[in-house]
Amino acid sequence: MTLRISLRDGEKMVINGAVLRAVGRTDLLIESKASILRGREVMAPDEANTPARQLYFHTMMAYIDPDGSPVHHERIIRSLQEVGRMLSGEEAQIAAGSFARHAAGMHYYRALGDCRTLIRLESEALAEVREQAAA
């Protein structure tokens, strides 16, 4: 199955751990299995500054660096435990359960989608705590 990706001038992406940057508008056809992240899906280490963001970062690393899986898996487990301590509620439990199933099956790209939900929920919880502290 072929995957077509269009990149804008200067847009970055990661394919199997290699960072690529488009020069001019670029269309790519990916014709074999590859770990692919578009620039907007890539998180820099310094952006992983909350438990849910750390979970995303370590999952992203497991996806693009399969050789480092043992280290990434340990970090994923620790980060998921932190997220579980921080977030409660049905939506968080559903997202965390879905994440765990995807990560256990090494479906890291799908697990990243669950992480985005957890990041949103975490942001909402942190905003609520800040509002309560300000009141």
Short mmCIF file of N, CA, C and O in Angstrom, two decimals:
data_model
loop_
_atom_site.label_atom_id
_atom_site.label_comp_id
_atom_site.label_asym_id
_atom_site.label_seq_id
_atom_site.Cartn_x
_atom_site.Cartn_y
_atom_site.Cartn_z
N MET A 1 0.84 -1.17 0.00
CA MET A 1 0.00 0.00 0.00
C MET A 1 0.89 1.24 0.00
O MET A 1 1.81 1.37 0.80
N THR A 2 0.63 2.16 -0.87
CA THR A 2 1.41 3.38 -1.00
C THR A 2 0.78 4.51 -0.19
O THR A 2 -0.43 4.70 -0.21
N LEU A 3 1.62 5.26 0.52
CA LEU A 3 1.18 6.42 1.29
C LEU A 3 1.73 7.66 0.60
O LEU A 3 2.93 7.75 0.34
N ARG A 4 0.85 8.61 0.30
CA ARG A 4 1.28 9.86 -0.34
C ARG A 4 1.29 10.95 0.72
O ARG A 4 0.32 11.15 1.44
N ILE A 5 2.41 11.66 0.80
CA ILE A 5 2.56 12.75 1.75
C ILE A 5 2.98 13.99 0.99
O ILE A 5 3.92 13.94 0.19
N SER A 6 2.29 15.08 1.24
CA SER A 6 2.65 16.37 0.65
C SER A 6 3.23 17.25 1.74
O SER A 6 2.65 17.39 2.82
N LEU A 7 4.38 17.84 1.45
CA LEU A 7 5.06 18.72 2.41
C LEU A 7 5.16 20.12 1.83
O LEU A 7 5.43 20.29 0.64
N ARG A 8 4.95 21.11 2.71
CA ARG A 8 5.15 22.50 2.31
C ARG A 8 6.64 22.82 2.38
O ARG A 8 7.41 22.12 3.03
N ASP A 9 7.03 23.89 1.74
CA ASP A 9 8.41 24.34 1.78
C ASP A 9 8.88 24.51 3.22
O ASP A 9 8.21 25.17 4.02
N GLY A 10 9.97 23.88 3.58
CA GLY A 10 10.53 23.98 4.92
C GLY A 10 9.93 23.02 5.94
O GLY A 10 10.45 22.91 7.06
N GLU A 11 8.85 22.33 5.59
CA GLU A 11 8.22 21.40 6.54
C GLU A 11 9.14 20.20 6.76
O GLU A 11 9.77 19.69 5.84
N LYS A 12 9.17 19.76 8.02
CA LYS A 12 10.02 18.63 8.38
C LYS A 12 9.19 17.39 8.63
O LYS A 12 8.01 17.48 8.96
N MET A 13 9.84 16.25 8.50
CA MET A 13 9.24 14.98 8.87
C MET A 13 10.36 14.02 9.25
O MET A 13 11.52 14.24 8.94
N VAL A 14 9.97 12.96 9.96
CA VAL A 14 10.91 11.93 10.37
C VAL A 14 10.47 10.63 9.73
O VAL A 14 9.31 10.24 9.83
N ILE A 15 11.39 9.96 9.05
CA ILE A 15 11.14 8.64 8.48
C ILE A 15 12.22 7.71 9.01
O ILE A 15 13.41 7.93 8.77
N ASN A 16 11.78 6.71 9.78
CA ASN A 16 12.70 5.73 10.37
C ASN A 16 13.86 6.41 11.10
O ASN A 16 15.01 5.98 11.02
N GLY A 17 13.57 7.49 11.81
CA GLY A 17 14.57 8.18 12.61
C GLY A 17 15.36 9.25 11.88
O GLY A 17 16.07 10.02 12.51
N ALA A 18 15.25 9.32 10.56
CA ALA A 18 15.97 10.33 9.79
C ALA A 18 15.08 11.57 9.63
O ALA A 18 13.92 11.45 9.25
N VAL A 19 15.64 12.74 9.91
CA VAL A 19 14.89 13.99 9.76
C VAL A 19 15.06 14.48 8.33
O VAL A 19 16.17 14.62 7.83
N LEU A 20 13.94 14.74 7.68
CA LEU A 20 13.93 15.26 6.32
C LEU A 20 13.27 16.63 6.34
O LEU A 20 12.35 16.87 7.11
N ARG A 21 13.70 17.54 5.47
CA ARG A 21 13.07 18.85 5.35
C ARG A 21 12.83 19.12 3.87
O ARG A 21 13.72 18.94 3.04
N ALA A 22 11.62 19.56 3.57
CA ALA A 22 11.25 19.83 2.18
C ALA A 22 11.88 21.13 1.71
O ALA A 22 11.93 22.12 2.44
N VAL A 23 12.37 21.10 0.50
CA VAL A 23 12.85 22.30 -0.17
C VAL A 23 11.87 22.53 -1.31
O VAL A 23 11.85 21.78 -2.29
N GLY A 24 11.02 23.53 -1.14
CA GLY A 24 9.92 23.73 -2.08
C GLY A 24 8.81 22.75 -1.73
O GLY A 24 8.94 21.89 -0.86
N ARG A 25 7.70 22.91 -2.39
CA ARG A 25 6.58 21.97 -2.17
C ARG A 25 7.02 20.61 -2.67
O ARG A 25 7.53 20.48 -3.79
N THR A 26 6.81 19.59 -1.85
CA THR A 26 7.32 18.25 -2.16
C THR A 26 6.24 17.21 -1.93
O THR A 26 5.54 17.25 -0.93
N ASP A 27 6.10 16.30 -2.86
CA ASP A 27 5.23 15.15 -2.69
C ASP A 27 6.10 13.91 -2.58
O ASP A 27 7.04 13.74 -3.36
N LEU A 28 5.80 13.08 -1.59
CA LEU A 28 6.52 11.82 -1.41
C LEU A 28 5.55 10.67 -1.50
O LEU A 28 4.42 10.77 -1.02
N LEU A 29 5.99 9.59 -2.08
CA LEU A 29 5.24 8.34 -2.07
C LEU A 29 6.05 7.34 -1.27
O LEU A 29 7.18 7.01 -1.64
N ILE A 30 5.48 6.87 -0.18
CA ILE A 30 6.15 5.87 0.67
C ILE A 30 5.58 4.52 0.25
O ILE A 30 4.39 4.27 0.42
N GLU A 31 6.42 3.65 -0.27
CA GLU A 31 5.95 2.40 -0.86
C GLU A 31 6.29 1.17 -0.03
O GLU A 31 6.05 0.05 -0.46
N SER A 32 6.87 1.37 1.15
CA SER A 32 7.14 0.23 2.03
C SER A 32 6.85 0.65 3.46
O SER A 32 6.62 1.82 3.75
N LYS A 33 6.88 -0.32 4.35
CA LYS A 33 6.60 -0.04 5.77
C LYS A 33 7.68 0.88 6.31
O LYS A 33 8.88 0.64 6.12
N ALA A 34 7.26 1.94 7.01
CA ALA A 34 8.20 2.90 7.59
C ALA A 34 7.54 3.59 8.77
O ALA A 34 6.32 3.72 8.81
N SER A 35 8.35 4.03 9.71
CA SER A 35 7.86 4.84 10.83
C SER A 35 7.96 6.29 10.41
O SER A 35 9.05 6.81 10.19
N ILE A 36 6.80 6.94 10.30
CA ILE A 36 6.73 8.29 9.75
C ILE A 36 6.03 9.22 10.72
O ILE A 36 4.97 8.90 11.24
N LEU A 37 6.65 10.38 10.96
CA LEU A 37 6.02 11.45 11.73
C LEU A 37 6.17 12.75 10.95
O LEU A 37 7.26 13.07 10.49
N ARG A 38 5.07 13.49 10.82
CA ARG A 38 5.14 14.82 10.21
C ARG A 38 5.70 15.77 11.25
O ARG A 38 5.64 15.51 12.45
N GLY A 39 6.20 16.90 10.81
CA GLY A 39 6.82 17.87 11.71
C GLY A 39 5.96 18.26 12.89
O GLY A 39 6.43 18.36 14.02
N ARG A 40 4.66 18.44 12.66
CA ARG A 40 3.77 18.86 13.76
C ARG A 40 3.54 17.74 14.77
O ARG A 40 3.04 17.98 15.85
N GLU A 41 3.90 16.51 14.43
CA GLU A 41 3.75 15.38 15.35
C GLU A 41 5.01 15.12 16.17
O GLU A 41 4.98 14.32 17.10
N VAL A 42 6.09 15.81 15.85
CA VAL A 42 7.37 15.60 16.53
C VAL A 42 7.44 16.53 17.74
O VAL A 42 7.14 17.71 17.64
N MET A 43 7.82 15.97 18.87
CA MET A 43 7.98 16.76 20.10
C MET A 43 9.45 16.79 20.47
O MET A 43 10.11 15.74 20.53
N ALA A 44 9.96 17.98 20.72
CA ALA A 44 11.34 18.14 21.17
C ALA A 44 11.43 17.75 22.65
O ALA A 44 10.45 17.88 23.39
N PRO A 45 12.60 17.30 23.10
CA PRO A 45 12.74 16.88 24.50
C PRO A 45 12.33 17.96 25.51
O PRO A 45 11.71 17.66 26.52
N ASP A 46 12.64 19.22 25.22
CA ASP A 46 12.31 20.29 26.17
C ASP A 46 10.81 20.58 26.23
O ASP A 46 10.34 21.23 27.17
N GLU A 47 10.04 20.08 25.27
CA GLU A 47 8.59 20.24 25.30
C GLU A 47 7.91 19.18 26.17
O GLU A 47 6.74 19.31 26.50
N ALA A 48 8.65 18.16 26.55
CA ALA A 48 8.11 17.07 27.37
C ALA A 48 8.20 17.46 28.84
O ALA A 48 8.94 16.87 29.62
N ASN A 49 7.42 18.48 29.22
CA ASN A 49 7.55 19.09 30.55
C ASN A 49 6.38 18.79 31.49
O ASN A 49 6.25 19.43 32.53
N THR A 50 5.53 17.85 31.13
CA THR A 50 4.45 17.38 32.00
C THR A 50 4.38 15.86 31.85
O THR A 50 4.92 15.31 30.88
N PRO A 51 3.70 15.17 32.76
CA PRO A 51 3.62 13.70 32.63
C PRO A 51 3.03 13.23 31.30
O PRO A 51 3.58 12.31 30.68
N ALA A 52 1.95 13.84 30.84
CA ALA A 52 1.35 13.40 29.57
C ALA A 52 2.26 13.71 28.38
O ALA A 52 2.34 12.93 27.43
N ARG A 53 2.94 14.83 28.44
CA ARG A 53 3.87 15.18 27.36
C ARG A 53 5.09 14.24 27.38
O ARG A 53 5.61 13.88 26.34
N GLN A 54 5.53 13.84 28.57
CA GLN A 54 6.63 12.88 28.66
C GLN A 54 6.19 11.53 28.09
O GLN A 54 6.96 10.87 27.39
N LEU A 55 4.94 11.16 28.35
CA LEU A 55 4.41 9.92 27.79
C LEU A 55 4.43 9.98 26.27
O LEU A 55 4.84 9.03 25.61
N TYR A 56 4.00 11.11 25.71
CA TYR A 56 4.02 11.30 24.25
C TYR A 56 5.46 11.18 23.73
O TYR A 56 5.72 10.46 22.76
N PHE A 57 6.38 11.90 24.38
CA PHE A 57 7.76 11.91 23.91
C PHE A 57 8.37 10.51 23.90
O PHE A 57 8.97 10.09 22.92
N HIS A 58 8.19 9.78 25.00
CA HIS A 58 8.79 8.43 25.08
C HIS A 58 8.13 7.47 24.09
O HIS A 58 8.80 6.60 23.53
N THR A 59 6.83 7.64 23.85
CA THR A 59 6.14 6.81 22.87
C THR A 59 6.63 7.14 21.47
O THR A 59 6.87 6.25 20.65
N MET A 60 6.81 8.43 21.20
CA MET A 60 7.35 8.86 19.90
C MET A 60 8.74 8.26 19.69
O MET A 60 9.05 7.76 18.60
N MET A 61 9.56 8.27 20.73
CA MET A 61 10.90 7.71 20.60
C MET A 61 10.84 6.20 20.35
O MET A 61 11.62 5.68 19.54
N ALA A 62 9.93 5.50 21.02
CA ALA A 62 9.79 4.06 20.78
C ALA A 62 9.38 3.81 19.32
O ALA A 62 9.82 2.83 18.71
N TYR A 63 8.57 4.70 18.78
CA TYR A 63 8.10 4.56 17.40
C TYR A 63 9.23 4.76 16.39
O TYR A 63 9.37 4.00 15.44
N ILE A 64 10.06 5.79 16.62
CA ILE A 64 11.08 6.10 15.62
C ILE A 64 12.44 5.46 15.93
O ILE A 64 13.33 5.49 15.09
N ASP A 65 12.60 4.88 17.12
CA ASP A 65 13.86 4.25 17.51
C ASP A 65 13.61 2.87 18.09
O ASP A 65 13.76 2.63 19.29
N PRO A 66 13.19 1.91 17.25
CA PRO A 66 12.88 0.57 17.76
C PRO A 66 14.07 -0.13 18.42
O PRO A 66 13.88 -0.96 19.30
N ASP A 67 15.30 0.24 18.06
CA ASP A 67 16.47 -0.40 18.68
C ASP A 67 16.58 -0.04 20.16
O ASP A 67 17.16 -0.80 20.94
N GLY A 68 16.02 1.10 20.56
CA GLY A 68 16.07 1.51 21.95
C GLY A 68 14.83 1.12 22.73
O GLY A 68 14.57 1.67 23.80
N SER A 69 14.07 0.16 22.22
CA SER A 69 12.79 -0.23 22.83
C SER A 69 12.84 -0.52 24.32
O SER A 69 11.98 -0.04 25.05
N PRO A 70 13.81 -1.29 24.83
CA PRO A 70 13.79 -1.57 26.28
C PRO A 70 13.81 -0.30 27.13
O PRO A 70 13.06 -0.19 28.09
N VAL A 71 14.64 0.65 26.77
CA VAL A 71 14.71 1.90 27.53
C VAL A 71 13.42 2.69 27.36
O VAL A 71 12.87 3.20 28.35
N HIS A 72 12.91 2.77 26.15
CA HIS A 72 11.68 3.53 25.90
C HIS A 72 10.50 2.92 26.63
O HIS A 72 9.66 3.63 27.19
N HIS A 73 10.42 1.59 26.66
CA HIS A 73 9.31 0.91 27.33
C HIS A 73 9.29 1.23 28.82
O HIS A 73 8.24 1.48 29.39
N GLU A 74 10.46 1.21 29.45
CA GLU A 74 10.53 1.55 30.88
C GLU A 74 10.03 2.96 31.12
O GLU A 74 9.28 3.22 32.07
N ARG A 75 10.44 3.88 30.27
CA ARG A 75 10.04 5.28 30.42
C ARG A 75 8.55 5.46 30.15
O ARG A 75 7.88 6.28 30.78
N ILE A 76 8.04 4.71 29.19
CA ILE A 76 6.60 4.76 28.90
C ILE A 76 5.80 4.31 30.11
O ILE A 76 4.83 4.95 30.50
N ILE A 77 6.21 3.22 30.72
CA ILE A 77 5.49 2.69 31.89
C ILE A 77 5.51 3.70 33.03
O ILE A 77 4.48 3.98 33.64
N ARG A 78 6.68 4.28 33.31
CA ARG A 78 6.78 5.28 34.38
C ARG A 78 5.90 6.49 34.09
O ARG A 78 5.19 7.00 34.96
N SER A 79 5.92 6.95 32.85
CA SER A 79 5.13 8.13 32.47
C SER A 79 3.64 7.83 32.55
O SER A 79 2.86 8.67 33.01
N LEU A 80 3.23 6.64 32.13
CA LEU A 80 1.82 6.27 32.20
C LEU A 80 1.35 6.20 33.65
O LEU A 80 0.23 6.62 33.97
N GLN A 81 2.20 5.72 34.54
CA GLN A 81 1.85 5.69 35.96
C GLN A 81 1.66 7.11 36.49
O GLN A 81 0.73 7.38 37.24
N GLU A 82 2.53 8.03 36.09
CA GLU A 82 2.41 9.43 36.51
C GLU A 82 1.11 10.05 35.99
O GLU A 82 0.41 10.74 36.72
N VAL A 83 0.80 9.78 34.73
CA VAL A 83 -0.44 10.29 34.15
C VAL A 83 -1.63 9.73 34.91
O VAL A 83 -2.59 10.46 35.21
N GLY A 84 -1.60 8.45 35.24
CA GLY A 84 -2.69 7.82 35.99
C GLY A 84 -2.89 8.43 37.35
O GLY A 84 -4.03 8.56 37.82
N ARG A 85 -1.81 8.85 38.00
CA ARG A 85 -1.92 9.50 39.31
C ARG A 85 -2.50 10.91 39.19
O ARG A 85 -3.16 11.39 40.09
N MET A 86 -2.24 11.54 38.05
CA MET A 86 -2.64 12.93 37.88
C MET A 86 -4.07 13.08 37.36
O MET A 86 -4.78 14.00 37.76
N LEU A 87 -4.47 12.20 36.46
CA LEU A 87 -5.76 12.35 35.80
C LEU A 87 -6.75 11.31 36.30
O LEU A 87 -6.40 10.15 36.52
N SER A 88 -7.98 11.74 36.47
CA SER A 88 -9.06 10.82 36.81
C SER A 88 -10.22 11.14 35.88
O SER A 88 -10.15 12.06 35.07
N GLY A 89 -11.25 10.39 35.98
CA GLY A 89 -12.40 10.62 35.13
C GLY A 89 -12.47 9.57 34.03
O GLY A 89 -11.46 8.95 33.67
N GLU A 90 -13.68 9.41 33.53
CA GLU A 90 -13.93 8.36 32.55
C GLU A 90 -13.15 8.55 31.25
O GLU A 90 -12.57 7.60 30.72
N GLU A 91 -13.13 9.78 30.73
CA GLU A 91 -12.43 10.02 29.46
C GLU A 91 -10.94 9.71 29.59
O GLU A 91 -10.34 9.10 28.69
N ALA A 92 -10.34 10.09 30.71
CA ALA A 92 -8.92 9.81 30.94
C ALA A 92 -8.67 8.31 31.05
O ALA A 92 -7.68 7.79 30.51
N GLN A 93 -9.56 7.59 31.76
CA GLN A 93 -9.40 6.14 31.90
C GLN A 93 -9.52 5.44 30.55
O GLN A 93 -8.76 4.51 30.26
N ILE A 94 -10.47 5.90 29.73
CA ILE A 94 -10.64 5.30 28.41
C ILE A 94 -9.41 5.55 27.55
O ILE A 94 -8.89 4.63 26.89
N ALA A 95 -8.91 6.80 27.55
CA ALA A 95 -7.73 7.14 26.75
C ALA A 95 -6.50 6.38 27.24
O ALA A 95 -5.72 5.87 26.43
N ALA A 96 -6.33 6.27 28.56
CA ALA A 96 -5.18 5.56 29.12
C ALA A 96 -5.26 4.06 28.79
O ALA A 96 -4.25 3.44 28.46
N GLY A 97 -6.46 3.49 28.87
CA GLY A 97 -6.62 2.08 28.52
C GLY A 97 -6.34 1.82 27.06
O GLY A 97 -5.67 0.84 26.70
N SER A 98 -6.84 2.71 26.20
CA SER A 98 -6.58 2.57 24.77
C SER A 98 -5.08 2.72 24.49
O SER A 98 -4.51 1.96 23.71
N PHE A 99 -4.45 3.69 25.16
CA PHE A 99 -3.01 3.87 25.01
C PHE A 99 -2.27 2.59 25.38
O PHE A 99 -1.40 2.12 24.65
N ALA A 100 -2.62 2.03 26.54
CA ALA A 100 -1.93 0.84 27.03
C ALA A 100 -2.06 -0.32 26.04
O ALA A 100 -1.09 -1.05 25.79
N ARG A 101 -3.26 -0.50 25.48
CA ARG A 101 -3.46 -1.58 24.49
C ARG A 101 -2.61 -1.34 23.25
O ARG A 101 -1.96 -2.27 22.75
N HIS A 102 -2.61 -0.10 22.75
CA HIS A 102 -1.82 0.19 21.55
C HIS A 102 -0.32 0.03 21.82
O HIS A 102 0.40 -0.54 21.01
N ALA A 103 0.14 0.56 22.95
CA ALA A 103 1.57 0.47 23.27
C ALA A 103 1.99 -0.98 23.49
O ALA A 103 3.06 -1.39 23.02
N ALA A 104 1.16 -1.76 24.17
CA ALA A 104 1.49 -3.17 24.40
C ALA A 104 1.60 -3.93 23.09
O ALA A 104 2.43 -4.84 22.96
N GLY A 105 0.79 -3.55 22.11
CA GLY A 105 0.84 -4.19 20.80
C GLY A 105 1.86 -3.56 19.86
O GLY A 105 1.94 -3.91 18.69
N MET A 106 2.66 -2.61 20.40
CA MET A 106 3.67 -1.89 19.63
C MET A 106 3.08 -1.11 18.46
O MET A 106 3.72 -0.91 17.44
N HIS A 107 1.85 -0.64 18.65
CA HIS A 107 1.19 0.23 17.67
C HIS A 107 1.37 1.66 18.16
O HIS A 107 0.42 2.33 18.58
N TYR A 108 2.60 2.13 18.11
CA TYR A 108 2.96 3.39 18.73
C TYR A 108 2.32 4.60 18.06
O TYR A 108 1.98 5.57 18.74
N TYR A 109 2.15 4.55 16.76
CA TYR A 109 1.53 5.70 16.09
C TYR A 109 0.11 5.90 16.61
O TYR A 109 -0.31 7.01 16.88
N ARG A 110 -0.63 4.83 16.76
CA ARG A 110 -1.99 4.92 17.31
C ARG A 110 -1.95 5.37 18.77
O ARG A 110 -2.79 6.14 19.22
N ALA A 111 -0.95 4.90 19.51
CA ALA A 111 -0.81 5.30 20.92
C ALA A 111 -0.56 6.81 21.03
O ALA A 111 -1.00 7.44 21.99
N LEU A 112 0.13 7.38 20.05
CA LEU A 112 0.36 8.83 20.06
C LEU A 112 -0.95 9.60 19.99
O LEU A 112 -1.09 10.66 20.61
N GLY A 113 -1.93 9.08 19.28
CA GLY A 113 -3.25 9.71 19.24
C GLY A 113 -3.89 9.72 20.62
O GLY A 113 -4.50 10.73 21.03
N ASP A 114 -3.76 8.63 21.35
CA ASP A 114 -4.28 8.58 22.72
C ASP A 114 -3.53 9.57 23.61
O ASP A 114 -4.12 10.20 24.49
N CYS A 115 -2.23 9.71 23.38
CA CYS A 115 -1.44 10.68 24.15
C CYS A 115 -1.95 12.10 23.92
O CYS A 115 -1.99 12.90 24.86
N ARG A 116 -2.33 12.42 22.69
CA ARG A 116 -2.84 13.77 22.42
C ARG A 116 -4.10 14.03 23.25
O ARG A 116 -4.30 15.13 23.77
N THR A 117 -4.95 13.01 23.39
CA THR A 117 -6.13 13.15 24.25
C THR A 117 -5.72 13.37 25.69
O THR A 117 -6.25 14.25 26.38
N LEU A 118 -4.75 12.60 26.17
CA LEU A 118 -4.28 12.74 27.55
C LEU A 118 -3.62 14.11 27.78
O LEU A 118 -3.80 14.72 28.85
N ILE A 119 -2.90 14.62 26.80
CA ILE A 119 -2.30 15.95 26.92
C ILE A 119 -3.40 17.01 27.04
O ILE A 119 -3.31 17.92 27.86
N ARG A 120 -4.45 16.88 26.25
CA ARG A 120 -5.56 17.84 26.32
C ARG A 120 -6.22 17.78 27.70
O ARG A 120 -6.45 18.83 28.32
N LEU A 121 -6.49 16.59 28.19
CA LEU A 121 -7.11 16.43 29.50
C LEU A 121 -6.21 16.97 30.61
O LEU A 121 -6.67 17.60 31.56
N GLU A 122 -4.92 16.73 30.49
CA GLU A 122 -3.96 17.23 31.46
C GLU A 122 -3.95 18.77 31.45
O GLU A 122 -3.95 19.39 32.51
N SER A 123 -3.95 19.35 30.27
CA SER A 123 -3.96 20.82 30.16
C SER A 123 -5.21 21.39 30.81
O SER A 123 -5.13 22.41 31.51
N GLU A 124 -6.35 20.75 30.59
CA GLU A 124 -7.60 21.21 31.20
C GLU A 124 -7.52 21.09 32.73
O GLU A 124 -7.95 22.01 33.44
N ALA A 125 -6.97 20.00 33.24
CA ALA A 125 -6.85 19.80 34.68
C ALA A 125 -5.90 20.84 35.29
O ALA A 125 -6.19 21.40 36.36
N LEU A 126 -4.79 21.10 34.62
CA LEU A 126 -3.84 22.09 35.13
C LEU A 126 -4.44 23.49 35.11
O LEU A 126 -4.22 24.27 36.04
N ALA A 127 -5.20 23.81 34.08
CA ALA A 127 -5.86 25.12 34.01
C ALA A 127 -6.87 25.26 35.15
O ALA A 127 -6.97 26.33 35.76
N GLU A 128 -7.57 24.20 35.44
CA GLU A 128 -8.55 24.22 36.54
C GLU A 128 -7.84 24.43 37.89
O GLU A 128 -8.31 25.20 38.72
N VAL A 129 -6.72 23.78 38.08
CA VAL A 129 -5.96 23.94 39.33
C VAL A 129 -5.47 25.39 39.44
O VAL A 129 -5.55 26.00 40.52
N ARG A 130 -4.99 25.96 38.34
CA ARG A 130 -4.52 27.35 38.36
C ARG A 130 -5.66 28.31 38.69
O ARG A 130 -5.48 29.26 39.45
N GLU A 131 -6.84 28.05 38.13
CA GLU A 131 -8.01 28.89 38.40
C GLU A 131 -8.39 28.82 39.89
O GLU A 131 -8.71 29.84 40.51
N GLN A 132 -8.38 27.61 40.44
CA GLN A 132 -8.72 27.44 41.85
C GLN A 132 -7.71 28.12 42.74
O GLN A 132 -8.05 28.70 43.77
N ALA A 133 -6.43 28.06 42.38
CA ALA A 133 -5.39 28.70 43.17
C ALA A 133 -5.49 30.22 43.11
O ALA A 133 -5.18 30.90 44.08
N ALA A 134 -5.94 30.74 41.98
CA ALA A 134 -6.06 32.18 41.81
C ALA A 134 -7.29 32.73 42.54
O ALA A 134 -7.34 33.91 42.86
N ALA A 135 -8.28 31.87 42.81
CA ALA A 135 -9.52 32.34 43.45
C ALA A 135 -9.38 32.53 44.94
O ALA A 135 -8.50 32.26 45.61
#
